[in-house]
Amino acid sequence: MFQRIEIQKLRDGDNLILGFSIGGGIDQDPGQNPFSEDKTDKGIYVTRVSKGGPADVAGLMTGDKIMQVNGWDMTMVTHDQARKRLTKKNEDVVRLLVTRKSLEDVVRQSMMPH
Amino acid sequence: MWKSMKEILQGKIVIRSLSQTYDYEVREYNHDFNRVGSEPSARGETVDAVYNTVIAEHRTRYRITLAGMFLRRQECSVALVNRAGLPNRRRQSNICQRACFNSFTEISATEQTLFHLKGTCERSRDRHKPRSRDGSNRSDRNVTTGTPSAGTGALDQTPAGTDPQDDNWAETTTAVTGTSDHSLSQEDLAGFAKVIEGPGPLRRGRLARLLPLGLTLLLGLLVLLTPLAFLALPQLLWADRLQACGTACEGLFLSLAFKLLVLLLAGWALFVRRPRAALPRLAVFRALLALLTLLLLLSYWLFFGVRILDSQDVNYQGIVQFAVSLVDTLLFTHYLAVVLLEVRQLQSCFSLCVIRSTDGETRHYNLGQLSIQRAALVVLERYYSDFSVHNSALLTAAKSRTAKYLADLKVYSVDGPSSDGAASQSRAKMAAAARHRDTSHNELYYEEADHERRVRKRRARLVVAVEEAFTHVRRLQEEEKKKPPGDVLDPREAAQAVFPSMARALQKYLRTTRQQHCHSMESIQQHLAFCITHSMTPKAFLESYLNPGPTLQYGCGGPQALQWTLVCEASVTSPLRDGTEFQLRNADFSLVVSTKALPSLKLTEEYVHPKSHKFVLLLQSETSI
C-alpha cells in the first residue's frame, strides 16, 4: 500500500529543488483538495510534478499523499512545517513514504479471491 | 311663448307632410312587394336579390323621413320642457302642452307604423330566405319616449322587434339614457335628498358645541378673577389696618402676575381653542378636570372666607402668599390636564386594523390609550390621507356579471304548452344558474384578462400622447425674454393650448378604468397648468391619473361626505381595550376597526468585548519545492 520513493535533490545555484508542489496541512481547508478521497483528510498531497525533475525521475506522481519524509510524520503537520521538512538545506536526499489511490486498488484487487 | 307655439304648429305641419310622404312610400312599397311576389324569376335573378333591392331602396327613403320626424320631435320635446319650466300663463301653457302631446302622439303613431312595416319587411324576407338568428337583444333599450310624461302611454305599445344588426335604425331611435340633457341622474336626486336632510342635526350640533365653550369661558373668568379678588378684597374692606409689606410683597405680585398670564395662555391653548371635530358624547377628562378646578376654587374661597374675611387678618403678606399658592395649584392642575389630554395618548399600546367594507383596503395604525370616540377621530384623520379614494363604479361591475347572465336567460318550451308553465320555467332557470356557477370562473378569468389588456393598450396610447404634448411646451429662456420667438403664454393658457391633443386619450383611459367621475375637465387643466409651472415631466403629470390617490386629493365631495356615524357595542367614552370593535359609517361605505393590544416585549442584553473578534483563514495554498 505504501511506496518508498527516494528523490535526489537537484542543485540549482544556491537552491535545492525537488521538482514538485505540495498542498494540504492541518491549517488548510481540506474540502478543496481535489486528490483526497475523504474530504476531511488534512494530509500533505502532491499537487504537481514538473516533468523531468528529480521527483518525476524518482517516480512520484500527482495525487500521492506523503506520509513520512525521512522518518518524520507528515499526516499531522501544518503546511509550512511540511515545506520546511522537505527543503532542509543540509540534506541532499529525501526518502518519502507515499500512498496512492491506484496502489490501494491494485492491492485490494490482488487480495480479492478470484 | 307664442314663438314656441308657432314652432309646435309648424312641427305639426311638417309632420303631416312627412306622414303623407310616408303613406305614399308605404303604398309604393306594398305595390313593389306584391309585384315581386307575383313574378319571381322574370329577370333570372333570385327572389332574395329582388327583395333585397326593393327593401334597400325603400329603406333609404324611410330613413330620410324618419330622420326628419326625429328632428322635429326633438324640437317639440324641448319646447315642452321649456313650457313646463315657466311659471305663469297657465291656460295658454295648457293649450301648448296639449298641442305638444298631440304632435307627439302623431309622431309616435307614425313611428310605430313604420316599425311595424319594417318588421313585416324583415319577416317576409326571412320567410323566403331562412336564416338562423340567435335571439335578438330584445331588452327595453329601444323604447321610444321623449319626456317621461309624453302621451305614448296612451298608445298601444306593440313594437315589432327592431333588428339590432341594422346600425342605422339604432341611431335614429330615441332611447332613454341615464344622463340626457333634460333628465336628472340618480346621483343628482340622491344629492338633493341629502341636502334637504342637512340643516336638522346641524342646528342641534351648534348648541351642543356652544354650551361647553360657554362653561369653559365662565370657569376661565373665575380662575382669572379669584386671585385678584383675594388681593383686592382686603384692600377694599379694611385698608387702614393692613400691614404694609415691602419688597417681598412686590416680588410676590410680580410672580403672581406672570403666573396668571402663563395660566391664561395655557388654558386658552388647551381648552378654549376650536376642536377639530365634534364628538358624539361628553369628553370625560375635560369634564373631570373642570370639576376639579371648580372644587379647588371653592375650597380656596371657603378658606378665604373663613380665615381671612371673617377674622379680618391684617398680615397682607400672608394674604398675598395665599393668592400665589392658589395660582401655583392651578398651574399644577393645568399640568395634570396636559398630561391627561395630550401626553397620555402618545405612547402607543394598541394596534388598530382599519378595513374599508366595500373593497377591503386595509391599514394598520398604532395608538395610545384613548377613548373610543377619540380613537375614531384619529382613524378618520388618517383615513383621509392614507386610503385611496372610494370608487363606487368599480364595485358595480362585479355585481352585474351574474345578474346580467340570469336576466338574459329565456325559457322556450319545445314540447308544446306544458301544464305548469311558470314552475317549469323557474326550474329550468335554476338548472341553468347551477350550470353557470360551475363555469363562471372561466368567464371571470377571460373577462379580467380582456380588461387588463384593454387598460394596458389605452395606457400606452395615453403615455405617448402626453409625452408628445409636453414636447410642445417649453419654458421661456432668459435670453429669449427680450425677443420671444412666438406667443408668450402664462401657465393656464399654455395648459389650455396643449390640452386638446391629449384630451381624447386621457378621457378614454379614465373611462376604461372607471375614474371619469373623479376628474372634471377643469381639474385636469388645472393640474396640467400646475405641472407645467413646476417643470414636471409627463410621467409626473400622469401619476395622479394612473394611480388613485388619497381621498383628500379629490376635494371633500360635499357636506354629506364629512358626516360619519360611530357604531359601537360598548359605550363610546369607554377606553380602548384589546378586542374592541367599532364601525364608522358613511353614506356610501363603512370602515370597520378592530383593536389588538401591542405585545409587551422583553429585551435582554449581551455584552460583546470589542477585542473578542478573532478569525482564522481557511486556504488551500500550494507550495512548489
PDB file of N, CA, C and O in Angstrom, chain B residues 389 391 455 459 462-463 466 470 499 502 505-531 537-549 553-554:
ATOM      1  N   VAL B 389     -59.038  56.832  -2.892  1.00  0.00           N
ATOM      2  CA  VAL B 389     -60.400  57.346  -2.964  1.00  0.00           C
ATOM      3  C   VAL B 389     -61.375  56.213  -3.294  1.00  0.00           C
ATOM      4  O   VAL B 389     -61.064  55.281  -4.019  1.00  0.00           O
ATOM      5  N   ASN B 391     -64.122  54.338  -5.067  1.00  0.00           N
ATOM      6  CA  ASN B 391     -64.649  54.404  -6.420  1.00  0.00           C
ATOM      7  C   ASN B 391     -65.812  53.448  -6.527  1.00  0.00           C
ATOM      8  O   ASN B 391     -65.629  52.250  -6.636  1.00  0.00           O
ATOM      9  N   VAL B 455     -56.910  47.940 -20.752  1.00  0.00           N
ATOM     10  CA  VAL B 455     -56.367  49.037 -19.939  1.00  0.00           C
ATOM     11  C   VAL B 455     -54.933  49.322 -20.346  1.00  0.00           C
ATOM     12  O   VAL B 455     -54.523  50.475 -20.470  1.00  0.00           O
ATOM     13  N   ARG B 459     -53.531  52.769 -21.836  1.00  0.00           N
ATOM     14  CA  ARG B 459     -52.494  53.458 -21.060  1.00  0.00           C
ATOM     15  C   ARG B 459     -51.301  53.766 -21.941  1.00  0.00           C
ATOM     16  O   ARG B 459     -50.721  54.847 -21.854  1.00  0.00           O
ATOM     17  N   LEU B 462     -52.118  56.680 -24.006  1.00  0.00           N
ATOM     18  CA  LEU B 462     -52.153  57.898 -23.198  1.00  0.00           C
ATOM     19  C   LEU B 462     -50.759  58.402 -22.919  1.00  0.00           C
ATOM     20  O   LEU B 462     -50.482  59.601 -23.052  1.00  0.00           O
ATOM     21  N   VAL B 463     -49.859  57.492 -22.569  1.00  0.00           N
ATOM     22  CA  VAL B 463     -48.500  57.924 -22.228  1.00  0.00           C
ATOM     23  C   VAL B 463     -47.844  58.578 -23.437  1.00  0.00           C
ATOM     24  O   VAL B 463     -47.197  59.634 -23.331  1.00  0.00           O
ATOM     25  N   VAL B 466     -49.378  62.075 -24.054  1.00  0.00           N
ATOM     26  CA  VAL B 466     -48.963  63.098 -23.090  1.00  0.00           C
ATOM     27  C   VAL B 466     -47.516  63.498 -23.323  1.00  0.00           C
ATOM     28  O   VAL B 466     -47.161  64.681 -23.255  1.00  0.00           O
ATOM     29  N   PHE B 470     -46.264  67.277 -24.121  1.00  0.00           N
ATOM     30  CA  PHE B 470     -45.317  68.019 -23.309  1.00  0.00           C
ATOM     31  C   PHE B 470     -44.137  68.521 -24.110  1.00  0.00           C
ATOM     32  O   PHE B 470     -43.465  69.474 -23.693  1.00  0.00           O
ATOM     33  N   PHE B 499     -53.732  71.033 -24.044  1.00  0.00           N
ATOM     34  CA  PHE B 499     -54.662  70.031 -23.547  1.00  0.00           C
ATOM     35  C   PHE B 499     -55.411  69.261 -24.639  1.00  0.00           C
ATOM     36  O   PHE B 499     -55.560  68.047 -24.533  1.00  0.00           O
ATOM     37  N   MET B 502     -54.142  65.766 -25.961  1.00  0.00           N
ATOM     38  CA  MET B 502     -54.132  64.563 -25.126  1.00  0.00           C
ATOM     39  C   MET B 502     -55.487  64.299 -24.494  1.00  0.00           C
ATOM     40  O   MET B 502     -55.657  63.318 -23.793  1.00  0.00           O
ATOM     41  N   ALA B 505     -57.255  60.827 -25.500  1.00  0.00           N
ATOM     42  CA  ALA B 505     -56.611  59.627 -24.941  1.00  0.00           C
ATOM     43  C   ALA B 505     -56.853  59.544 -23.438  1.00  0.00           C
ATOM     44  O   ALA B 505     -57.123  58.463 -22.889  1.00  0.00           O
ATOM     45  N   LEU B 506     -56.786  60.689 -22.764  1.00  0.00           N
ATOM     46  CA  LEU B 506     -56.980  60.688 -21.314  1.00  0.00           C
ATOM     47  C   LEU B 506     -58.406  60.316 -20.955  1.00  0.00           C
ATOM     48  O   LEU B 506     -58.668  59.526 -20.052  1.00  0.00           O
ATOM     49  N   GLN B 507     -59.344  60.862 -21.732  1.00  0.00           N
ATOM     50  CA  GLN B 507     -60.756  60.567 -21.457  1.00  0.00           C
ATOM     51  C   GLN B 507     -61.030  59.077 -21.633  1.00  0.00           C
ATOM     52  O   GLN B 507     -61.720  58.448 -20.831  1.00  0.00           O
ATOM     53  N   LYS B 508     -60.478  58.498 -22.685  1.00  0.00           N
ATOM     54  CA  LYS B 508     -60.709  57.074 -22.920  1.00  0.00           C
ATOM     55  C   LYS B 508     -60.101  56.225 -21.810  1.00  0.00           C
ATOM     56  O   LYS B 508     -60.710  55.255 -21.352  1.00  0.00           O
ATOM     57  N   TYR B 509     -58.926  56.618 -21.383  1.00  0.00           N
ATOM     58  CA  TYR B 509     -58.289  55.844 -20.307  1.00  0.00           C
ATOM     59  C   TYR B 509     -59.106  55.929 -19.027  1.00  0.00           C
ATOM     60  O   TYR B 509     -59.321  54.936 -18.334  1.00  0.00           O
ATOM     61  N   LEU B 510     -59.579  57.124 -18.703  1.00  0.00           N
ATOM     62  CA  LEU B 510     -60.357  57.287 -17.473  1.00  0.00           C
ATOM     63  C   LEU B 510     -61.651  56.498 -17.556  1.00  0.00           C
ATOM     64  O   LEU B 510     -62.119  55.925 -16.581  1.00  0.00           O
ATOM     65  N   ARG B 511     -62.215  56.432 -18.759  1.00  0.00           N
ATOM     66  CA  ARG B 511     -63.464  55.670 -18.889  1.00  0.00           C
ATOM     67  C   ARG B 511     -63.203  54.188 -18.706  1.00  0.00           C
ATOM     68  O   ARG B 511     -64.001  53.493 -18.093  1.00  0.00           O
ATOM     69  N   THR B 512     -62.087  53.702 -19.247  1.00  0.00           N
ATOM     70  CA  THR B 512     -61.804  52.267 -19.110  1.00  0.00           C
ATOM     71  C   THR B 512     -61.563  51.890 -17.657  1.00  0.00           C
ATOM     72  O   THR B 512     -61.990  50.843 -17.205  1.00  0.00           O
ATOM     73  N   THR B 513     -60.858  52.744 -16.920  1.00  0.00           N
ATOM     74  CA  THR B 513     -60.618  52.430 -15.514  1.00  0.00           C
ATOM     75  C   THR B 513     -61.696  52.983 -14.614  1.00  0.00           C
ATOM     76  O   THR B 513     -61.580  52.968 -13.407  1.00  0.00           O
ATOM     77  N   ARG B 514     -62.783  53.498 -15.210  1.00  0.00           N
ATOM     78  CA  ARG B 514     -63.953  53.933 -14.464  1.00  0.00           C
ATOM     79  C   ARG B 514     -63.624  55.012 -13.445  1.00  0.00           C
ATOM     80  O   ARG B 514     -64.120  55.011 -12.345  1.00  0.00           O
ATOM     81  N   GLN B 515     -62.753  55.949 -13.867  1.00  0.00           N
ATOM     82  CA  GLN B 515     -62.411  57.021 -12.945  1.00  0.00           C
ATOM     83  C   GLN B 515     -62.963  58.351 -13.413  1.00  0.00           C
ATOM     84  O   GLN B 515     -62.591  59.392 -12.875  1.00  0.00           O
ATOM     85  N   GLN B 516     -63.806  58.315 -14.424  1.00  0.00           N
ATOM     86  CA  GLN B 516     -64.095  59.596 -15.081  1.00  0.00           C
ATOM     87  C   GLN B 516     -64.879  60.548 -14.200  1.00  0.00           C
ATOM     88  O   GLN B 516     -64.865  61.744 -14.410  1.00  0.00           O
ATOM     89  N   HIS B 517     -65.554  60.025 -13.167  1.00  0.00           N
ATOM     90  CA  HIS B 517     -66.295  60.949 -12.333  1.00  0.00           C
ATOM     91  C   HIS B 517     -65.435  61.645 -11.297  1.00  0.00           C
ATOM     92  O   HIS B 517     -65.866  62.608 -10.673  1.00  0.00           O
ATOM     93  N   CYS B 518     -64.204  61.161 -11.113  1.00  0.00           N
ATOM     94  CA  CYS B 518     -63.344  61.799 -10.119  1.00  0.00           C
ATOM     95  C   CYS B 518     -62.663  63.040 -10.683  1.00  0.00           C
ATOM     96  O   CYS B 518     -62.242  63.907  -9.940  1.00  0.00           O
ATOM     97  N   HIS B 519     -62.496  63.076 -12.006  1.00  0.00           N
ATOM     98  CA  HIS B 519     -61.726  64.168 -12.590  1.00  0.00           C
ATOM     99  C   HIS B 519     -62.595  64.922 -13.559  1.00  0.00           C
ATOM    100  O   HIS B 519     -63.058  64.379 -14.545  1.00  0.00           O
ATOM    101  N   SER B 520     -62.795  66.212 -13.300  1.00  0.00           N
ATOM    102  CA  SER B 520     -63.507  67.030 -14.284  1.00  0.00           C
ATOM    103  C   SER B 520     -62.467  67.664 -15.190  1.00  0.00           C
ATOM    104  O   SER B 520     -61.284  67.709 -14.885  1.00  0.00           O
ATOM    105  N   MET B 521     -62.955  68.157 -16.314  1.00  0.00           N
ATOM    106  CA  MET B 521     -62.018  68.744 -17.268  1.00  0.00           C
ATOM    107  C   MET B 521     -61.282  69.931 -16.660  1.00  0.00           C
ATOM    108  O   MET B 521     -60.098  70.154 -16.895  1.00  0.00           O
ATOM    109  N   GLU B 522     -62.003  70.683 -15.835  1.00  0.00           N
ATOM    110  CA  GLU B 522     -61.405  71.837 -15.169  1.00  0.00           C
ATOM    111  C   GLU B 522     -60.246  71.404 -14.286  1.00  0.00           C
ATOM    112  O   GLU B 522     -59.175  72.007 -14.283  1.00  0.00           O
ATOM    113  N   SER B 523     -60.465  70.325 -13.532  1.00  0.00           N
ATOM    114  CA  SER B 523     -59.409  69.890 -12.620  1.00  0.00           C
ATOM    115  C   SER B 523     -58.214  69.359 -13.385  1.00  0.00           C
ATOM    116  O   SER B 523     -57.069  69.537 -12.970  1.00  0.00           O
ATOM    117  N   ILE B 524     -58.469  68.720 -14.548  1.00  0.00           N
ATOM    118  CA  ILE B 524     -57.346  68.201 -15.329  1.00  0.00           C
ATOM    119  C   ILE B 524     -56.509  69.351 -15.871  1.00  0.00           C
ATOM    120  O   ILE B 524     -55.271  69.328 -15.822  1.00  0.00           O
ATOM    121  N   GLN B 525     -57.201  70.388 -16.357  1.00  0.00           N
ATOM    122  CA  GLN B 525     -56.442  71.520 -16.897  1.00  0.00           C
ATOM    123  C   GLN B 525     -55.667  72.231 -15.808  1.00  0.00           C
ATOM    124  O   GLN B 525     -54.537  72.685 -16.021  1.00  0.00           O
ATOM    125  N   GLN B 526     -56.274  72.295 -14.632  1.00  0.00           N
ATOM    126  CA  GLN B 526     -55.581  72.932 -13.521  1.00  0.00           C
ATOM    127  C   GLN B 526     -54.318  72.165 -13.153  1.00  0.00           C
ATOM    128  O   GLN B 526     -53.259  72.743 -12.909  1.00  0.00           O
ATOM    129  N   HIS B 527     -54.469  70.855 -13.130  1.00  0.00           N
ATOM    130  CA  HIS B 527     -53.320  70.018 -12.793  1.00  0.00           C
ATOM    131  C   HIS B 527     -52.235  70.164 -13.844  1.00  0.00           C
ATOM    132  O   HIS B 527     -51.040  70.205 -13.543  1.00  0.00           O
ATOM    133  N   LEU B 528     -52.649  70.265 -15.103  1.00  0.00           N
ATOM    134  CA  LEU B 528     -51.671  70.412 -16.179  1.00  0.00           C
ATOM    135  C   LEU B 528     -50.927  71.734 -16.042  1.00  0.00           C
ATOM    136  O   LEU B 528     -49.702  71.798 -16.205  1.00  0.00           O
ATOM    137  N   ALA B 529     -51.659  72.806 -15.720  1.00  0.00           N
ATOM    138  CA  ALA B 529     -51.008  74.102 -15.533  1.00  0.00           C
ATOM    139  C   ALA B 529     -50.015  74.042 -14.373  1.00  0.00           C
ATOM    140  O   ALA B 529     -48.912  74.587 -14.432  1.00  0.00           O
ATOM    141  N   PHE B 530     -50.423  73.349 -13.322  1.00  0.00           N
ATOM    142  CA  PHE B 530     -49.552  73.180 -12.157  1.00  0.00           C
ATOM    143  C   PHE B 530     -48.262  72.467 -12.539  1.00  0.00           C
ATOM    144  O   PHE B 530     -47.159  72.868 -12.149  1.00  0.00           O
ATOM    145  N   CYS B 531     -48.406  71.377 -13.327  1.00  0.00           N
ATOM    146  CA  CYS B 531     -47.214  70.609 -13.715  1.00  0.00           C
ATOM    147  C   CYS B 531     -46.311  71.414 -14.630  1.00  0.00           C
ATOM    148  O   CYS B 531     -45.085  71.320 -14.550  1.00  0.00           O
ATOM    149  N   THR B 537     -42.139  66.400 -15.400  1.00  0.00           N
ATOM    150  CA  THR B 537     -42.125  65.543 -16.590  1.00  0.00           C
ATOM    151  C   THR B 537     -43.528  64.994 -16.845  1.00  0.00           C
ATOM    152  O   THR B 537     -44.377  65.032 -15.965  1.00  0.00           O
ATOM    153  N   PRO B 538     -43.767  64.472 -18.049  1.00  0.00           N
ATOM    154  CA  PRO B 538     -45.083  63.890 -18.339  1.00  0.00           C
ATOM    155  C   PRO B 538     -45.438  62.758 -17.385  1.00  0.00           C
ATOM    156  O   PRO B 538     -46.601  62.579 -17.023  1.00  0.00           O
ATOM    157  N   LYS B 539     -44.433  62.027 -16.967  1.00  0.00           N
ATOM    158  CA  LYS B 539     -44.706  60.928 -16.041  1.00  0.00           C
ATOM    159  C   LYS B 539     -45.260  61.452 -14.719  1.00  0.00           C
ATOM    160  O   LYS B 539     -46.178  60.891 -14.148  1.00  0.00           O
ATOM    161  N   ALA B 540     -44.715  62.597 -14.275  1.00  0.00           N
ATOM    162  CA  ALA B 540     -45.213  63.171 -13.027  1.00  0.00           C
ATOM    163  C   ALA B 540     -46.655  63.657 -13.200  1.00  0.00           C
ATOM    164  O   ALA B 540     -47.468  63.531 -12.290  1.00  0.00           O
ATOM    165  N   PHE B 541     -46.963  64.179 -14.380  1.00  0.00           N
ATOM    166  CA  PHE B 541     -48.329  64.632 -14.620  1.00  0.00           C
ATOM    167  C   PHE B 541     -49.299  63.460 -14.606  1.00  0.00           C
ATOM    168  O   PHE B 541     -50.395  63.539 -14.060  1.00  0.00           O
ATOM    169  N   LEU B 542     -48.863  62.345 -15.197  1.00  0.00           N
ATOM    170  CA  LEU B 542     -49.779  61.215 -15.328  1.00  0.00           C
ATOM    171  C   LEU B 542     -49.978  60.450 -14.041  1.00  0.00           C
ATOM    172  O   LEU B 542     -50.919  59.677 -13.922  1.00  0.00           O
ATOM    173  N   GLU B 543     -49.067  60.653 -13.083  1.00  0.00           N
ATOM    174  CA  GLU B 543     -49.087  59.809 -11.899  1.00  0.00           C
ATOM    175  C   GLU B 543     -50.419  59.870 -11.172  1.00  0.00           C
ATOM    176  O   GLU B 543     -50.911  58.877 -10.661  1.00  0.00           O
ATOM    177  N   SER B 544     -51.033  61.048 -11.133  1.00  0.00           N
ATOM    178  CA  SER B 544     -52.273  61.135 -10.369  1.00  0.00           C
ATOM    179  C   SER B 544     -53.442  60.508 -11.101  1.00  0.00           C
ATOM    180  O   SER B 544     -54.492  60.289 -10.514  1.00  0.00           O
ATOM    181  N   TYR B 545     -53.281  60.197 -12.403  1.00  0.00           N
ATOM    182  CA  TYR B 545     -54.386  59.536 -13.095  1.00  0.00           C
ATOM    183  C   TYR B 545     -54.172  58.039 -13.197  1.00  0.00           C
ATOM    184  O   TYR B 545     -55.116  57.283 -13.331  1.00  0.00           O
ATOM    185  N   LEU B 546     -52.906  57.612 -13.153  1.00  0.00           N
ATOM    186  CA  LEU B 546     -52.665  56.180 -13.264  1.00  0.00           C
ATOM    187  C   LEU B 546     -52.906  55.474 -11.943  1.00  0.00           C
ATOM    188  O   LEU B 546     -53.383  54.360 -11.910  1.00  0.00           O
ATOM    189  N   ASN B 547     -52.547  56.138 -10.841  1.00  0.00           N
ATOM    190  CA  ASN B 547     -52.801  55.516  -9.542  1.00  0.00           C
ATOM    191  C   ASN B 547     -53.809  56.355  -8.777  1.00  0.00           C
ATOM    192  O   ASN B 547     -53.623  57.555  -8.668  1.00  0.00           O
ATOM    193  N   PRO B 548     -54.828  55.739  -8.230  1.00  0.00           N
ATOM    194  CA  PRO B 548     -55.793  56.533  -7.463  1.00  0.00           C
ATOM    195  C   PRO B 548     -55.160  57.054  -6.191  1.00  0.00           C
ATOM    196  O   PRO B 548     -54.526  56.323  -5.462  1.00  0.00           O
ATOM    197  N   GLY B 549     -55.292  58.329  -5.933  1.00  0.00           N
ATOM    198  CA  GLY B 549     -54.628  58.941  -4.791  1.00  0.00           C
ATOM    199  C   GLY B 549     -55.514  58.929  -3.565  1.00  0.00           C
ATOM    200  O   GLY B 549     -56.612  58.399  -3.572  1.00  0.00           O
ATOM    201  N   GLN B 553     -57.132  64.349  -1.891  1.00  0.00           N
ATOM    202  CA  GLN B 553     -56.690  64.967  -3.130  1.00  0.00           C
ATOM    203  C   GLN B 553     -57.846  65.388  -3.993  1.00  0.00           C
ATOM    204  O   GLN B 553     -57.738  66.301  -4.786  1.00  0.00           O
ATOM    205  N   TYR B 554     -58.979  64.709  -3.845  1.00  0.00           N
ATOM    206  CA  TYR B 554     -60.091  64.964  -4.751  1.00  0.00           C
ATOM    207  C   TYR B 554     -61.084  65.949  -4.183  1.00  0.00           C
ATOM    208  O   TYR B 554     -62.188  66.052  -4.654  1.00  0.00           O
TER     209      TYR B 554
END
